[in-house]
PDB file of C-alpha atoms in Angstrom:
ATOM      1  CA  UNK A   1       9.068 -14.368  25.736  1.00 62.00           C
ATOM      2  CA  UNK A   2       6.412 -12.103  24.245  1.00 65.00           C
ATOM      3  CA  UNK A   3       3.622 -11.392  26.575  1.00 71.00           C
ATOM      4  CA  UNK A   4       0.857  -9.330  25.305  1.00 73.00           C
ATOM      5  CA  UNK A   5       0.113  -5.643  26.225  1.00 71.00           C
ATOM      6  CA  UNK A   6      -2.789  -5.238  28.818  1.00 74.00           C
ATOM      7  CA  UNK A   7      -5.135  -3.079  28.469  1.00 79.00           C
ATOM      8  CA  UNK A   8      -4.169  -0.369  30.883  1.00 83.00           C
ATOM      9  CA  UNK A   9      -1.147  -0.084  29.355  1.00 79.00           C
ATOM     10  CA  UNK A  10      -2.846   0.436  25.563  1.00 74.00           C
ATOM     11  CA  UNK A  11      -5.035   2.831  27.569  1.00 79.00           C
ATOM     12  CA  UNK A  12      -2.096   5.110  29.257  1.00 77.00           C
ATOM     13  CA  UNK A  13      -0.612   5.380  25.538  1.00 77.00           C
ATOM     14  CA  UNK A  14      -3.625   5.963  24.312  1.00 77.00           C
ATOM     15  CA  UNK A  15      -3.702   9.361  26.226  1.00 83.00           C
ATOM     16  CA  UNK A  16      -0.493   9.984  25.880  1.00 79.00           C
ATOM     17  CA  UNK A  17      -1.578  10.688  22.124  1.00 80.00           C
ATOM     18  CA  UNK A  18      -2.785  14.222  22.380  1.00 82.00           C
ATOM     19  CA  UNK A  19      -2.584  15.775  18.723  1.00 86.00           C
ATOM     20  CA  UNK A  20      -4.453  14.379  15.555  1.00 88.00           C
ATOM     21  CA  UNK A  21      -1.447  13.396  14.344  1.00 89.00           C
ATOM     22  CA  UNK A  22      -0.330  11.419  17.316  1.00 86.00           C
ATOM     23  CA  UNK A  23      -3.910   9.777  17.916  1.00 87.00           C
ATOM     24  CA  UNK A  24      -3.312   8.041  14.188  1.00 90.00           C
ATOM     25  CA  UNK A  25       0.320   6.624  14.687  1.00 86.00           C
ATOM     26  CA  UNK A  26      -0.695   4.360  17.559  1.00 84.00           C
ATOM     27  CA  UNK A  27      -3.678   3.095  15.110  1.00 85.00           C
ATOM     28  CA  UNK A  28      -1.426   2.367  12.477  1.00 89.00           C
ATOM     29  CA  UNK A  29       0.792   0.491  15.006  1.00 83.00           C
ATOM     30  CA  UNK A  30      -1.423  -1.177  16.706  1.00 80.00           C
ATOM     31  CA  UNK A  31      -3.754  -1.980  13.862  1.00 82.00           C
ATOM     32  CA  UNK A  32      -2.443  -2.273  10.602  1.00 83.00           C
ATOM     33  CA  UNK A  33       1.065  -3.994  12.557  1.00 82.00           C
ATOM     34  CA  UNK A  34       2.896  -0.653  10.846  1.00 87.00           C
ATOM     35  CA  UNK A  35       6.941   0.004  11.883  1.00 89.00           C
ATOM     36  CA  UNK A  36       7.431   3.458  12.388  1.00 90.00           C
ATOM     37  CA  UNK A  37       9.721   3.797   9.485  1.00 93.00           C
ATOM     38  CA  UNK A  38       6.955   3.358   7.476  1.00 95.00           C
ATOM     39  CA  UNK A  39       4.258   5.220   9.085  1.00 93.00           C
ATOM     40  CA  UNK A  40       6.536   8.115   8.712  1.00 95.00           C
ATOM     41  CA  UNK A  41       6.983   7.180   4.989  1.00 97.00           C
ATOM     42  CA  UNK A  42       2.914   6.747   3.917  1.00 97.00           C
ATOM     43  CA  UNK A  43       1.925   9.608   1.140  1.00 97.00           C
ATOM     44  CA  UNK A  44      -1.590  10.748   0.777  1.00 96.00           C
ATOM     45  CA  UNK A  45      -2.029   8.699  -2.099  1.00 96.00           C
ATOM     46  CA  UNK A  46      -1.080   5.698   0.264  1.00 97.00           C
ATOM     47  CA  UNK A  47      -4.923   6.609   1.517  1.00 96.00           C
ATOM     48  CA  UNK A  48      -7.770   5.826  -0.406  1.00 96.00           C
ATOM     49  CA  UNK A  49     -10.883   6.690   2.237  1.00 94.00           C
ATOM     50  CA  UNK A  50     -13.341   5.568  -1.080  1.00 94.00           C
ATOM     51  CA  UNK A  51     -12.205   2.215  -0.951  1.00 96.00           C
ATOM     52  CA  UNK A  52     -11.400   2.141   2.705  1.00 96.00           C
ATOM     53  CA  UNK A  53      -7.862   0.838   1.416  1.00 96.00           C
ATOM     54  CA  UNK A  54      -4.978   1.627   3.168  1.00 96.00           C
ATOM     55  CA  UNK A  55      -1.160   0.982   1.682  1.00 97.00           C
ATOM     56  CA  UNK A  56       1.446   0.159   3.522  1.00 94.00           C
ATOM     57  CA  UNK A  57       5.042  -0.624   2.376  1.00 93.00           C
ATOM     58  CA  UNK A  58       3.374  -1.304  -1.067  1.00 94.00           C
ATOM     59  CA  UNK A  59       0.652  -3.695   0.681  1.00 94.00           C
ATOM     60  CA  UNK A  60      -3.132  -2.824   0.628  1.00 95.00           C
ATOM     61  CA  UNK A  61      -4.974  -3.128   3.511  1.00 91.00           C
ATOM     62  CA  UNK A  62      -8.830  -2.884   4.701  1.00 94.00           C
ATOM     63  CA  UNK A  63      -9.358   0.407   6.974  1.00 93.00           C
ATOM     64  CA  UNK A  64     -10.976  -0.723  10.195  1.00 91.00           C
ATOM     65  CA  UNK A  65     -13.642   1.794  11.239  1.00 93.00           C
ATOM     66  CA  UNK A  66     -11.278   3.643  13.612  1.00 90.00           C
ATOM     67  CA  UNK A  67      -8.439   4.048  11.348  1.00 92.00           C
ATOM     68  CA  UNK A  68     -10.856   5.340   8.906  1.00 94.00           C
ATOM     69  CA  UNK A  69     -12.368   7.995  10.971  1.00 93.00           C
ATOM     70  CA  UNK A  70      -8.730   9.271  12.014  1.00 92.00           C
ATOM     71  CA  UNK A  71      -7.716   9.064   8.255  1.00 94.00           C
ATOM     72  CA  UNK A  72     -10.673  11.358   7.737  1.00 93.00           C
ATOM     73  CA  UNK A  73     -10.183  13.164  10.397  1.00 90.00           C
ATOM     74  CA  UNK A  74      -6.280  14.272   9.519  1.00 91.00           C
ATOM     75  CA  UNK A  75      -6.469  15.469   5.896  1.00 89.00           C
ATOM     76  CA  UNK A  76      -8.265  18.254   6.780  1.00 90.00           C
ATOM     77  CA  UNK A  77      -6.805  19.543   9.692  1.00 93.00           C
ATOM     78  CA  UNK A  78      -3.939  18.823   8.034  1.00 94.00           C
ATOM     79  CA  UNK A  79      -4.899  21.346   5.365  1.00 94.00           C
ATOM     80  CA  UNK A  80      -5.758  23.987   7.371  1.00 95.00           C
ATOM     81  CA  UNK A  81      -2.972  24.102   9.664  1.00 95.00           C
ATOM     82  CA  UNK A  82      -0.082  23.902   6.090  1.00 96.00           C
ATOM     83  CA  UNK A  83      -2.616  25.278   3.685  1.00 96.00           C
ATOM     84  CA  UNK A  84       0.141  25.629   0.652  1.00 95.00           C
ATOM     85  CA  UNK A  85       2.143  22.803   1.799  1.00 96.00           C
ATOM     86  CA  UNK A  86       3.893  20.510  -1.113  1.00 96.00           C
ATOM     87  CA  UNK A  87       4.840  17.822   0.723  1.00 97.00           C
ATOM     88  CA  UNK A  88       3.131  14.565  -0.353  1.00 97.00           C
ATOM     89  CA  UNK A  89       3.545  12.780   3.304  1.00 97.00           C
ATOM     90  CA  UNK A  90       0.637  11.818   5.036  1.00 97.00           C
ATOM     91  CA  UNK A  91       2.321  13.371   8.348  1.00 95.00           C
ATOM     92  CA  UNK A  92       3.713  15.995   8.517  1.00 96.00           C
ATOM     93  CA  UNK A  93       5.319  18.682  11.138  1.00 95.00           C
ATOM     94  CA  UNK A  94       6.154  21.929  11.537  1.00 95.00           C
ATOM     95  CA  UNK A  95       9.992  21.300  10.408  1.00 95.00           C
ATOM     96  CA  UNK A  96       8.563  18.738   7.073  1.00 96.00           C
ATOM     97  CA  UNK A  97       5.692  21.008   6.135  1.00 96.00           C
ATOM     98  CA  UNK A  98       7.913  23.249   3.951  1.00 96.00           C
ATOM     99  CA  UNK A  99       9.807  20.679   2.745  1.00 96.00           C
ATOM    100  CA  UNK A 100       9.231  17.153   1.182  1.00 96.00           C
ATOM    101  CA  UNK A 101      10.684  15.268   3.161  1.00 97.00           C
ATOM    102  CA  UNK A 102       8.749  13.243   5.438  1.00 97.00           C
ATOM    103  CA  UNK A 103       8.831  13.544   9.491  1.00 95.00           C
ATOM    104  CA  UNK A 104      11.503  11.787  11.219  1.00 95.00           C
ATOM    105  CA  UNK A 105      11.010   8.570  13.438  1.00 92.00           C
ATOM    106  CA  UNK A 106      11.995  10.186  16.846  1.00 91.00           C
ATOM    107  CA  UNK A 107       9.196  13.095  16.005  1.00 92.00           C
ATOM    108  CA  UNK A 108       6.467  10.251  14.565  1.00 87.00           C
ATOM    109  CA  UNK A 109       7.240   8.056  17.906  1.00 87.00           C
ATOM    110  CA  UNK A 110       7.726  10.862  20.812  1.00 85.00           C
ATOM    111  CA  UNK A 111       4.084  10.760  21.971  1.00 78.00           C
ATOM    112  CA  UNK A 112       4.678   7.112  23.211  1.00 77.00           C
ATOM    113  CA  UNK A 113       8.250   7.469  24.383  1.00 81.00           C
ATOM    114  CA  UNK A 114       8.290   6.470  28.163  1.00 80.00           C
ATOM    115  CA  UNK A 115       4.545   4.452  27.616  1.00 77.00           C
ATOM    116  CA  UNK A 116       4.691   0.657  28.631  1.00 72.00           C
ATOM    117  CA  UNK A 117       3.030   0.224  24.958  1.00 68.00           C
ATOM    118  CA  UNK A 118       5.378   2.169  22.601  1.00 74.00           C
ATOM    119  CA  UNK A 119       5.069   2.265  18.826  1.00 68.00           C
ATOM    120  CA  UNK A 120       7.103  -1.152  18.535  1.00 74.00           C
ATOM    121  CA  UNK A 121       5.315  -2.642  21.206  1.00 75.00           C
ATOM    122  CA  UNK A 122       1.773  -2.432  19.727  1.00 74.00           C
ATOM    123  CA  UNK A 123       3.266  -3.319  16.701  1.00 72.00           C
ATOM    124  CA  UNK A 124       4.721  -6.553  18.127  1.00 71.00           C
ATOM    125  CA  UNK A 125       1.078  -6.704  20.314  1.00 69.00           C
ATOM    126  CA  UNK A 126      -0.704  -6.831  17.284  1.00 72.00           C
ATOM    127  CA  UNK A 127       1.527  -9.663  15.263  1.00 70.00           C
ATOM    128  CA  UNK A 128       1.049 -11.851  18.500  1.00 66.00           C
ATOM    129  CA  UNK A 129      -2.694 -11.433  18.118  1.00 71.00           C
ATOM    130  CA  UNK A 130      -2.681 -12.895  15.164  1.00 68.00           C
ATOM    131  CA  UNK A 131      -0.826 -15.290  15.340  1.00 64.00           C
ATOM    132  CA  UNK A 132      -2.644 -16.556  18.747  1.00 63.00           C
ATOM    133  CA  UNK A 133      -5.549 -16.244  16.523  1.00 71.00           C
ATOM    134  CA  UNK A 134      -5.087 -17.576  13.276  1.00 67.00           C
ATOM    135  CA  UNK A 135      -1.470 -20.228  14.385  1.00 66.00           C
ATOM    136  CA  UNK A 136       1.700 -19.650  13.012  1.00 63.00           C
ATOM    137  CA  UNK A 137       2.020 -19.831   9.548  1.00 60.00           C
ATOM    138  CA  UNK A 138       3.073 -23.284   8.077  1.00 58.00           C
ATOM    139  CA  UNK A 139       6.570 -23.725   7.164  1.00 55.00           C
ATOM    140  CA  UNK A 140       7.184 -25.386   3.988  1.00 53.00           C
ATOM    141  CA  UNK A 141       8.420 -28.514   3.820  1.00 54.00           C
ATOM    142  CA  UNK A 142      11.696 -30.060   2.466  1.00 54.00           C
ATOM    143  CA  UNK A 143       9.545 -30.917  -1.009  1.00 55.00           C
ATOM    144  CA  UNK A 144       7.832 -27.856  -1.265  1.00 53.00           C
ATOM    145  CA  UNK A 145      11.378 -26.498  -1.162  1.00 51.00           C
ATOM    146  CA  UNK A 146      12.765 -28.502  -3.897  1.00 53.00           C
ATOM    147  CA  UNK A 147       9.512 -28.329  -6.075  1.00 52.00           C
ATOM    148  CA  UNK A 148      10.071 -24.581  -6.017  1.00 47.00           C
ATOM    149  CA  UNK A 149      13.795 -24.458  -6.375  1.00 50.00           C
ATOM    150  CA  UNK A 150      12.830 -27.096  -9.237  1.00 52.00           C
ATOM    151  CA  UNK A 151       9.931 -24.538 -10.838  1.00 46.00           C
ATOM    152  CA  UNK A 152      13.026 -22.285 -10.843  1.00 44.00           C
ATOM    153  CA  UNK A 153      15.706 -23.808 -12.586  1.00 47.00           C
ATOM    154  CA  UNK A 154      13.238 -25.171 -15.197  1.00 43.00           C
ATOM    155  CA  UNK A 155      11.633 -21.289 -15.589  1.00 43.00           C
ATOM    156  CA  UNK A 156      15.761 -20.027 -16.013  1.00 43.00           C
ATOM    157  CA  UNK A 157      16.291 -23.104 -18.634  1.00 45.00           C
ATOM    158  CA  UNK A 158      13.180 -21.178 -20.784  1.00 40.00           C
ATOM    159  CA  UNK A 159      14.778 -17.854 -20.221  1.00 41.00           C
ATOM    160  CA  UNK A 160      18.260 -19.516 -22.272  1.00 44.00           C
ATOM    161  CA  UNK A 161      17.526 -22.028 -24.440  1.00 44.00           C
ATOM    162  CA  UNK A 162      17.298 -21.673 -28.261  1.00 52.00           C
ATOM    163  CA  UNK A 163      13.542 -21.818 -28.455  1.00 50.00           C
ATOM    164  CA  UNK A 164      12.634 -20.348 -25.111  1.00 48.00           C
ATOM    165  CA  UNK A 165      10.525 -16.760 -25.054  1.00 46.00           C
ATOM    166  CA  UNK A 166      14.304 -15.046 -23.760  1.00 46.00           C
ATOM    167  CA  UNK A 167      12.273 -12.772 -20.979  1.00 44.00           C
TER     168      UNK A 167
END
């Protein structure tokens, strides 16, 4: 059974974050419910600090005010340490920044490897908090089912018959 993550233990991973870099992947975990995979995958242009808009695995999200600060925070450190840098990824390493490809999962989660709160664990902290707070979401019922599996078959008899708009 889930239990959720006490505070010393968020505490003892949050020191174990020592680098910029490191101090944003918990955040991401812990706030915006991201998988590692695809922290490591976010772009710059995932980040829009305007808007306070953050996109994850094509979702947009609100920036909380300490994901923002760490977002602003990054870029330019970021830019100092890989001035000429190509690579597009919104973390990068010593081994990525002369490359495009984006930093692996072992280097994104090492910081928190051996923490009581890893990466996946704040994740997983941070899905039960919602759902304590806002319930489970409802599951749809037998005719909800069948009204939408019904909404289907009469959208695919539009697509093929004579007089239909052929999508």
């Amino acid at each position: 059974m889930l239990q959720p993550l006490l505070l010393e233990q968020v505490d003892r991973s949050v020191a174990a974050a020592t680098t910029p870099a490191a101090r944003l992947v918990p955040a991401l975990a812990a706030v915006h419910a991201a998988r590692v995979a695809q922290i490591a995958a976010l772009v710059l242009d995932d980040v829009d600090l305007g808007n306070r808009r953050l996109t994850i695995a094509g979702r947009a999200r609100l920036l909380d005010d300490l994901t923002l600060k760490l977002l602003t925070d990054w870029p330019g450190r970021r830019r100092r340490r890989w001035p000429s840098t190509a690579n597009l990824h919104l973390l990068i390493n010593n081994q990525t920044a002369n490359t495009t490809n984006r930093a692996s999962n072992h280097w994104i989660s090492a910081p928190m490897r051996g923490q009581d709160a890893t990466l996946e664990r704040l994740r997983v902290d941070r899905q039960l908090e919602e759902a304590l707070t806002h319930g489970p979401r409802p599951t749809p019922s037998r005719e909800g089912l069948r009204a939408r599996r019904e909404d289907r078959n009469a959208l695919r008899g539009i697509r093929t018959s004579p007089g239909g708009t052929g999508c």
